[in-house]
Amino acid sequence: MQQTMSCRKRLRSLPLAQVRVTGGVSLACEMRGGRSIVSGLREHDGHKARFPRGTVEPEAVLINTGGGLAGGDNVTHDIRIDVAAGATITTQAAV
């Protein structure tokens, strides 16, 4: 008989060095119908892209919902903007 263990119990039993994040955002923008648009978006492991309203070109704010980075985390953002398109990419900041 195979025993099963809840994910929460399993994470508690792992050494801290093994509980790491591999995530990021993949974002693509292209020109379509005379406007720059977001043509692709993938978000991984608590990393998100949010788009404030009211901008002419796409404006993405990259957010880490996990609260921060720790040793061993691996974050990769893949941003692709076509030659004719425009976009602003930034990170969150406290004011």
Short mmCIF file of N, CA, C and O in Angstrom, two decimals:
data_model
loop_
_atom_site.label_atom_id
_atom_site.label_comp_id
_atom_site.label_asym_id
_atom_site.label_seq_id
_atom_site.Cartn_x
_atom_site.Cartn_y
_atom_site.Cartn_z
N MET A 1 0.84 -1.18 0.00
CA MET A 1 0.00 0.00 0.00
C MET A 1 0.89 1.24 0.00
O MET A 1 1.73 1.40 0.85
N GLN A 2 0.69 2.10 -0.97
CA GLN A 2 1.49 3.31 -1.08
C GLN A 2 0.88 4.43 -0.24
O GLN A 2 -0.32 4.66 -0.28
N GLN A 3 1.71 5.08 0.53
CA GLN A 3 1.23 6.18 1.34
C GLN A 3 1.27 7.47 0.53
O GLN A 3 2.18 7.69 -0.27
N THR A 4 0.29 8.31 0.73
CA THR A 4 0.29 9.62 0.10
C THR A 4 0.45 10.69 1.16
O THR A 4 0.11 10.48 2.32
N MET A 5 0.98 11.81 0.76
CA MET A 5 1.25 12.89 1.69
C MET A 5 0.75 14.19 1.05
O MET A 5 0.93 14.40 -0.14
N SER A 6 0.11 15.02 1.83
CA SER A 6 -0.38 16.28 1.27
C SER A 6 0.80 17.14 0.85
O SER A 6 1.92 17.02 1.37
N CYS A 7 0.54 18.02 -0.11
CA CYS A 7 1.59 18.92 -0.60
C CYS A 7 2.14 19.78 0.54
O CYS A 7 3.33 20.00 0.63
N ARG A 8 1.28 20.26 1.41
CA ARG A 8 1.72 21.11 2.53
C ARG A 8 2.69 20.36 3.44
O ARG A 8 3.73 20.86 3.81
N LYS A 9 2.36 19.12 3.78
CA LYS A 9 3.25 18.32 4.63
C LYS A 9 4.57 18.06 3.92
O LYS A 9 5.63 18.10 4.52
N ARG A 10 4.50 17.79 2.62
CA ARG A 10 5.72 17.51 1.86
C ARG A 10 6.63 18.74 1.85
O ARG A 10 7.83 18.63 2.05
N LEU A 11 6.08 19.92 1.63
CA LEU A 11 6.90 21.14 1.62
C LEU A 11 7.52 21.40 2.98
O LEU A 11 8.66 21.84 3.07
N ARG A 12 6.79 21.14 4.04
CA ARG A 12 7.36 21.33 5.39
C ARG A 12 8.52 20.38 5.64
O ARG A 12 9.42 20.70 6.39
N SER A 13 8.50 19.21 5.01
CA SER A 13 9.55 18.24 5.27
C SER A 13 10.80 18.46 4.43
O SER A 13 11.84 17.87 4.68
N LEU A 14 10.72 19.32 3.39
CA LEU A 14 11.88 19.58 2.55
C LEU A 14 12.82 20.58 3.20
O LEU A 14 12.38 21.53 3.84
N PRO A 15 14.12 20.40 3.05
CA PRO A 15 15.05 21.42 3.51
C PRO A 15 14.79 22.73 2.77
O PRO A 15 14.39 22.73 1.61
N LEU A 16 14.99 23.86 3.44
CA LEU A 16 14.69 25.16 2.88
C LEU A 16 15.36 25.38 1.53
O LEU A 16 14.77 25.96 0.62
N ALA A 17 16.55 24.89 1.33
CA ALA A 17 17.28 25.09 0.08
C ALA A 17 16.57 24.45 -1.11
O ALA A 17 16.79 24.85 -2.24
N GLN A 18 15.70 23.48 -0.86
CA GLN A 18 15.02 22.80 -1.96
C GLN A 18 13.71 23.48 -2.36
O GLN A 18 13.13 23.14 -3.37
N VAL A 19 13.21 24.40 -1.55
CA VAL A 19 11.95 25.07 -1.85
C VAL A 19 12.28 26.37 -2.57
O VAL A 19 12.46 27.41 -1.97
N ARG A 20 12.41 26.31 -3.88
CA ARG A 20 12.81 27.45 -4.70
C ARG A 20 11.78 27.68 -5.79
O ARG A 20 11.02 26.79 -6.14
N VAL A 21 11.83 28.85 -6.38
CA VAL A 21 10.90 29.23 -7.44
C VAL A 21 11.65 29.33 -8.76
O VAL A 21 12.75 29.85 -8.81
N THR A 22 11.04 28.83 -9.81
CA THR A 22 11.53 29.05 -11.16
C THR A 22 10.35 29.65 -11.92
O THR A 22 9.38 28.95 -12.20
N GLY A 23 10.41 30.94 -12.19
CA GLY A 23 9.26 31.58 -12.81
C GLY A 23 9.65 32.79 -13.63
O GLY A 23 10.82 33.04 -13.88
N GLY A 24 8.64 33.55 -14.01
CA GLY A 24 8.86 34.75 -14.78
C GLY A 24 7.67 35.04 -15.68
O GLY A 24 6.62 34.41 -15.58
N VAL A 25 7.85 36.00 -16.56
CA VAL A 25 6.81 36.43 -17.48
C VAL A 25 7.34 36.36 -18.90
O VAL A 25 8.47 36.76 -19.17
N SER A 26 6.52 35.82 -19.81
CA SER A 26 6.80 35.86 -21.25
C SER A 26 5.76 36.79 -21.86
O SER A 26 4.56 36.56 -21.70
N LEU A 27 6.22 37.83 -22.54
CA LEU A 27 5.33 38.85 -23.08
C LEU A 27 5.74 39.17 -24.51
O LEU A 27 6.93 39.35 -24.79
N ALA A 28 4.77 39.22 -25.43
CA ALA A 28 5.04 39.58 -26.82
C ALA A 28 4.10 40.71 -27.23
O ALA A 28 2.92 40.71 -26.87
N CYS A 29 4.64 41.68 -27.97
CA CYS A 29 3.85 42.78 -28.51
C CYS A 29 4.10 42.87 -30.01
O CYS A 29 5.21 42.62 -30.49
N GLU A 30 3.05 43.23 -30.74
CA GLU A 30 3.19 43.38 -32.19
C GLU A 30 2.29 44.52 -32.67
O GLU A 30 1.39 44.97 -31.94
N MET A 31 2.55 44.97 -33.88
CA MET A 31 1.74 46.01 -34.51
C MET A 31 0.60 45.32 -35.26
O MET A 31 0.84 44.40 -36.04
N ARG A 32 -0.64 45.73 -34.98
CA ARG A 32 -1.79 45.15 -35.67
C ARG A 32 -2.84 46.25 -35.85
O ARG A 32 -3.23 46.91 -34.89
N GLY A 33 -3.25 46.46 -37.09
CA GLY A 33 -4.24 47.48 -37.38
C GLY A 33 -3.78 48.88 -37.02
O GLY A 33 -4.58 49.71 -36.60
N GLY A 34 -2.48 49.13 -37.15
CA GLY A 34 -1.93 50.44 -36.84
C GLY A 34 -1.72 50.73 -35.37
O GLY A 34 -1.38 51.84 -34.99
N ARG A 35 -1.90 49.69 -34.52
CA ARG A 35 -1.72 49.86 -33.06
C ARG A 35 -0.81 48.78 -32.52
O ARG A 35 -0.81 47.65 -32.99
N SER A 36 -0.06 49.14 -31.49
CA SER A 36 0.72 48.13 -30.76
C SER A 36 -0.21 47.41 -29.80
O SER A 36 -0.96 48.04 -29.06
N ILE A 37 -0.15 46.08 -29.83
CA ILE A 37 -1.00 45.28 -28.95
C ILE A 37 -0.17 44.18 -28.28
O ILE A 37 0.90 43.81 -28.77
N VAL A 38 -0.67 43.65 -27.19
CA VAL A 38 -0.08 42.46 -26.56
C VAL A 38 -0.60 41.25 -27.33
O VAL A 38 -1.80 41.01 -27.39
N SER A 39 0.31 40.52 -27.93
CA SER A 39 -0.08 39.36 -28.73
C SER A 39 0.17 38.03 -28.03
O SER A 39 -0.26 36.99 -28.51
N GLY A 40 0.85 38.06 -26.91
CA GLY A 40 1.10 36.84 -26.15
C GLY A 40 1.51 37.15 -24.73
O GLY A 40 2.23 38.12 -24.49
N LEU A 41 1.01 36.36 -23.78
CA LEU A 41 1.35 36.56 -22.37
C LEU A 41 1.28 35.23 -21.65
O LEU A 41 0.28 34.51 -21.73
N ARG A 42 2.35 34.88 -20.94
CA ARG A 42 2.38 33.71 -20.05
C ARG A 42 3.00 34.15 -18.74
O ARG A 42 4.03 34.83 -18.72
N GLU A 43 2.39 33.75 -17.64
CA GLU A 43 2.86 34.11 -16.30
C GLU A 43 3.16 32.83 -15.53
O GLU A 43 2.38 31.88 -15.59
N HIS A 44 4.28 32.80 -14.82
CA HIS A 44 4.72 31.58 -14.16
C HIS A 44 5.08 31.84 -12.69
O HIS A 44 5.74 32.83 -12.38
N ASP A 45 4.66 30.94 -11.81
CA ASP A 45 5.07 30.92 -10.39
C ASP A 45 5.01 32.26 -9.68
O ASP A 45 5.99 32.73 -9.12
N GLY A 46 3.88 32.90 -9.69
CA GLY A 46 3.70 34.12 -8.91
C GLY A 46 4.22 35.39 -9.57
O GLY A 46 4.13 36.46 -8.99
N HIS A 47 4.76 35.29 -10.75
CA HIS A 47 5.19 36.48 -11.49
C HIS A 47 4.08 36.85 -12.46
O HIS A 47 3.61 36.02 -13.23
N LYS A 48 3.65 38.11 -12.40
CA LYS A 48 2.50 38.57 -13.18
C LYS A 48 2.86 39.83 -13.96
O LYS A 48 3.78 40.56 -13.60
N ALA A 49 2.10 40.10 -15.01
CA ALA A 49 2.17 41.36 -15.74
C ALA A 49 0.79 42.00 -15.64
O ALA A 49 -0.22 41.36 -15.92
N ARG A 50 0.76 43.26 -15.22
CA ARG A 50 -0.49 44.00 -15.13
C ARG A 50 -0.40 45.21 -16.04
O ARG A 50 0.68 45.80 -16.19
N PHE A 51 -1.53 45.60 -16.61
CA PHE A 51 -1.55 46.63 -17.64
C PHE A 51 -2.45 47.78 -17.19
O PHE A 51 -3.68 47.66 -17.24
N PRO A 52 -1.86 48.91 -16.76
CA PRO A 52 -2.67 50.07 -16.40
C PRO A 52 -3.47 50.55 -17.61
O PRO A 52 -3.01 50.45 -18.75
N ARG A 53 -4.64 51.06 -17.37
CA ARG A 53 -5.49 51.54 -18.46
C ARG A 53 -5.10 52.96 -18.87
O ARG A 53 -4.49 53.69 -18.10
N GLY A 54 -5.50 53.31 -20.08
CA GLY A 54 -5.34 54.68 -20.53
C GLY A 54 -4.04 54.99 -21.23
O GLY A 54 -3.71 56.16 -21.41
N THR A 55 -3.29 53.98 -21.62
CA THR A 55 -2.06 54.24 -22.36
C THR A 55 -2.28 53.89 -23.83
O THR A 55 -3.06 53.00 -24.16
N VAL A 56 -1.59 54.61 -24.70
CA VAL A 56 -1.72 54.38 -26.15
C VAL A 56 -1.06 53.06 -26.53
O VAL A 56 -1.63 52.24 -27.24
N GLU A 57 0.17 52.85 -26.07
CA GLU A 57 0.89 51.61 -26.32
C GLU A 57 0.77 50.72 -25.09
O GLU A 57 0.50 51.20 -23.99
N PRO A 58 0.99 49.42 -25.24
CA PRO A 58 0.96 48.55 -24.06
C PRO A 58 1.99 49.00 -23.02
O PRO A 58 3.12 49.35 -23.35
N GLU A 59 1.55 49.04 -21.77
CA GLU A 59 2.44 49.35 -20.65
C GLU A 59 2.26 48.22 -19.64
O GLU A 59 1.18 48.03 -19.10
N ALA A 60 3.31 47.43 -19.44
CA ALA A 60 3.25 46.28 -18.54
C ALA A 60 4.04 46.56 -17.28
O ALA A 60 5.17 47.05 -17.34
N VAL A 61 3.42 46.27 -16.14
CA VAL A 61 4.10 46.36 -14.85
C VAL A 61 4.33 44.92 -14.39
O VAL A 61 3.37 44.17 -14.19
N LEU A 62 5.59 44.52 -14.26
CA LEU A 62 5.94 43.16 -13.83
C LEU A 62 5.92 43.10 -12.31
O LEU A 62 6.56 43.91 -11.64
N ILE A 63 5.19 42.13 -11.79
CA ILE A 63 4.97 42.02 -10.34
C ILE A 63 5.36 40.62 -9.87
O ILE A 63 5.02 39.63 -10.52
N ASN A 64 6.04 40.56 -8.73
CA ASN A 64 6.34 39.29 -8.07
C ASN A 64 5.39 39.17 -6.88
O ASN A 64 5.56 39.85 -5.87
N THR A 65 4.36 38.34 -6.99
CA THR A 65 3.38 38.22 -5.91
C THR A 65 3.89 37.38 -4.74
O THR A 65 3.24 37.30 -3.71
N GLY A 66 5.06 36.77 -4.91
CA GLY A 66 5.64 35.97 -3.83
C GLY A 66 6.28 36.81 -2.74
O GLY A 66 6.69 36.28 -1.72
N GLY A 67 6.41 38.10 -2.93
CA GLY A 67 6.93 38.98 -1.89
C GLY A 67 8.41 39.27 -1.99
O GLY A 67 8.92 40.13 -1.28
N GLY A 68 9.13 38.61 -2.82
CA GLY A 68 10.55 38.89 -2.96
C GLY A 68 11.30 37.69 -3.51
O GLY A 68 10.71 36.67 -3.82
N LEU A 69 12.60 37.86 -3.63
CA LEU A 69 13.46 36.80 -4.15
C LEU A 69 14.34 36.27 -3.03
O LEU A 69 14.70 37.00 -2.11
N ALA A 70 14.69 35.01 -3.13
CA ALA A 70 15.59 34.38 -2.17
C ALA A 70 16.66 33.62 -2.93
O ALA A 70 16.50 33.35 -4.12
N GLY A 71 17.73 33.29 -2.25
CA GLY A 71 18.81 32.54 -2.88
C GLY A 71 18.31 31.26 -3.49
O GLY A 71 17.54 30.53 -2.87
N GLY A 72 18.69 31.00 -4.72
CA GLY A 72 18.27 29.80 -5.41
C GLY A 72 17.07 29.99 -6.31
O GLY A 72 16.75 29.13 -7.11
N ASP A 73 16.36 31.14 -6.18
CA ASP A 73 15.25 31.43 -7.09
C ASP A 73 15.81 31.69 -8.48
O ASP A 73 16.89 32.25 -8.63
N ASN A 74 15.06 31.30 -9.50
CA ASN A 74 15.47 31.50 -10.88
C ASN A 74 14.33 32.20 -11.61
O ASN A 74 13.30 31.60 -11.87
N VAL A 75 14.54 33.48 -11.93
CA VAL A 75 13.50 34.28 -12.58
C VAL A 75 13.99 34.69 -13.97
O VAL A 75 15.08 35.23 -14.12
N THR A 76 13.16 34.41 -14.98
CA THR A 76 13.49 34.77 -16.35
C THR A 76 12.28 35.46 -16.97
O THR A 76 11.19 34.89 -16.99
N HIS A 77 12.49 36.68 -17.45
CA HIS A 77 11.44 37.40 -18.19
C HIS A 77 11.85 37.39 -19.66
O HIS A 77 12.98 37.74 -19.99
N ASP A 78 10.92 37.00 -20.52
CA ASP A 78 11.16 36.96 -21.96
C ASP A 78 10.23 37.98 -22.60
O ASP A 78 9.02 37.78 -22.67
N ILE A 79 10.80 39.13 -23.03
CA ILE A 79 10.03 40.22 -23.59
C ILE A 79 10.38 40.33 -25.07
O ILE A 79 11.55 40.49 -25.42
N ARG A 80 9.37 40.24 -25.94
CA ARG A 80 9.58 40.34 -27.39
C ARG A 80 8.66 41.42 -27.94
O ARG A 80 7.44 41.33 -27.80
N ILE A 81 9.27 42.42 -28.57
CA ILE A 81 8.51 43.52 -29.16
C ILE A 81 8.91 43.63 -30.62
O ILE A 81 10.09 43.83 -30.93
N ASP A 82 7.94 43.48 -31.52
CA ASP A 82 8.21 43.59 -32.95
C ASP A 82 8.80 44.96 -33.27
O ASP A 82 8.55 45.94 -32.58
N VAL A 83 9.56 45.03 -34.36
CA VAL A 83 10.26 46.25 -34.76
C VAL A 83 9.32 47.44 -34.88
O VAL A 83 9.62 48.52 -34.40
N ALA A 84 8.17 47.27 -35.49
CA ALA A 84 7.25 48.39 -35.70
C ALA A 84 6.41 48.72 -34.46
O ALA A 84 5.80 49.78 -34.39
N ALA A 85 6.38 47.83 -33.48
CA ALA A 85 5.54 48.01 -32.30
C ALA A 85 6.28 48.79 -31.22
O ALA A 85 7.49 48.97 -31.28
N GLY A 86 5.53 49.24 -30.23
CA GLY A 86 6.11 49.94 -29.09
C GLY A 86 5.47 49.44 -27.81
O GLY A 86 4.33 48.98 -27.81
N ALA A 87 6.20 49.52 -26.71
CA ALA A 87 5.67 49.11 -25.41
C ALA A 87 6.58 49.67 -24.32
O ALA A 87 7.75 49.95 -24.56
N THR A 88 6.02 49.81 -23.14
CA THR A 88 6.79 50.19 -21.95
C THR A 88 6.69 49.04 -20.96
O THR A 88 5.59 48.60 -20.64
N ILE A 89 7.83 48.56 -20.49
CA ILE A 89 7.88 47.47 -19.53
C ILE A 89 8.59 48.00 -18.29
O ILE A 89 9.70 48.54 -18.39
N THR A 90 7.99 47.85 -17.13
CA THR A 90 8.58 48.34 -15.89
C THR A 90 8.28 47.36 -14.76
O THR A 90 7.58 46.37 -14.96
N THR A 91 8.82 47.62 -13.59
CA THR A 91 8.55 46.78 -12.41
C THR A 91 7.79 47.58 -11.39
O THR A 91 7.69 48.81 -11.48
N GLN A 92 7.28 46.90 -10.39
CA GLN A 92 6.53 47.57 -9.34
C GLN A 92 7.49 48.39 -8.48
O GLN A 92 8.67 48.09 -8.39
N ALA A 93 6.97 49.46 -7.89
CA ALA A 93 7.78 50.29 -7.00
C ALA A 93 6.89 50.91 -5.94
O ALA A 93 5.72 51.19 -6.19
N ALA A 94 7.44 51.11 -4.78
CA ALA A 94 6.71 51.78 -3.72
C ALA A 94 6.96 53.28 -3.82
O ALA A 94 8.04 53.72 -4.17
N VAL A 95 5.93 54.06 -3.51
CA VAL A 95 6.06 55.52 -3.58
C VAL A 95 6.06 56.09 -2.19
O VAL A 95 5.38 55.67 -1.33
#
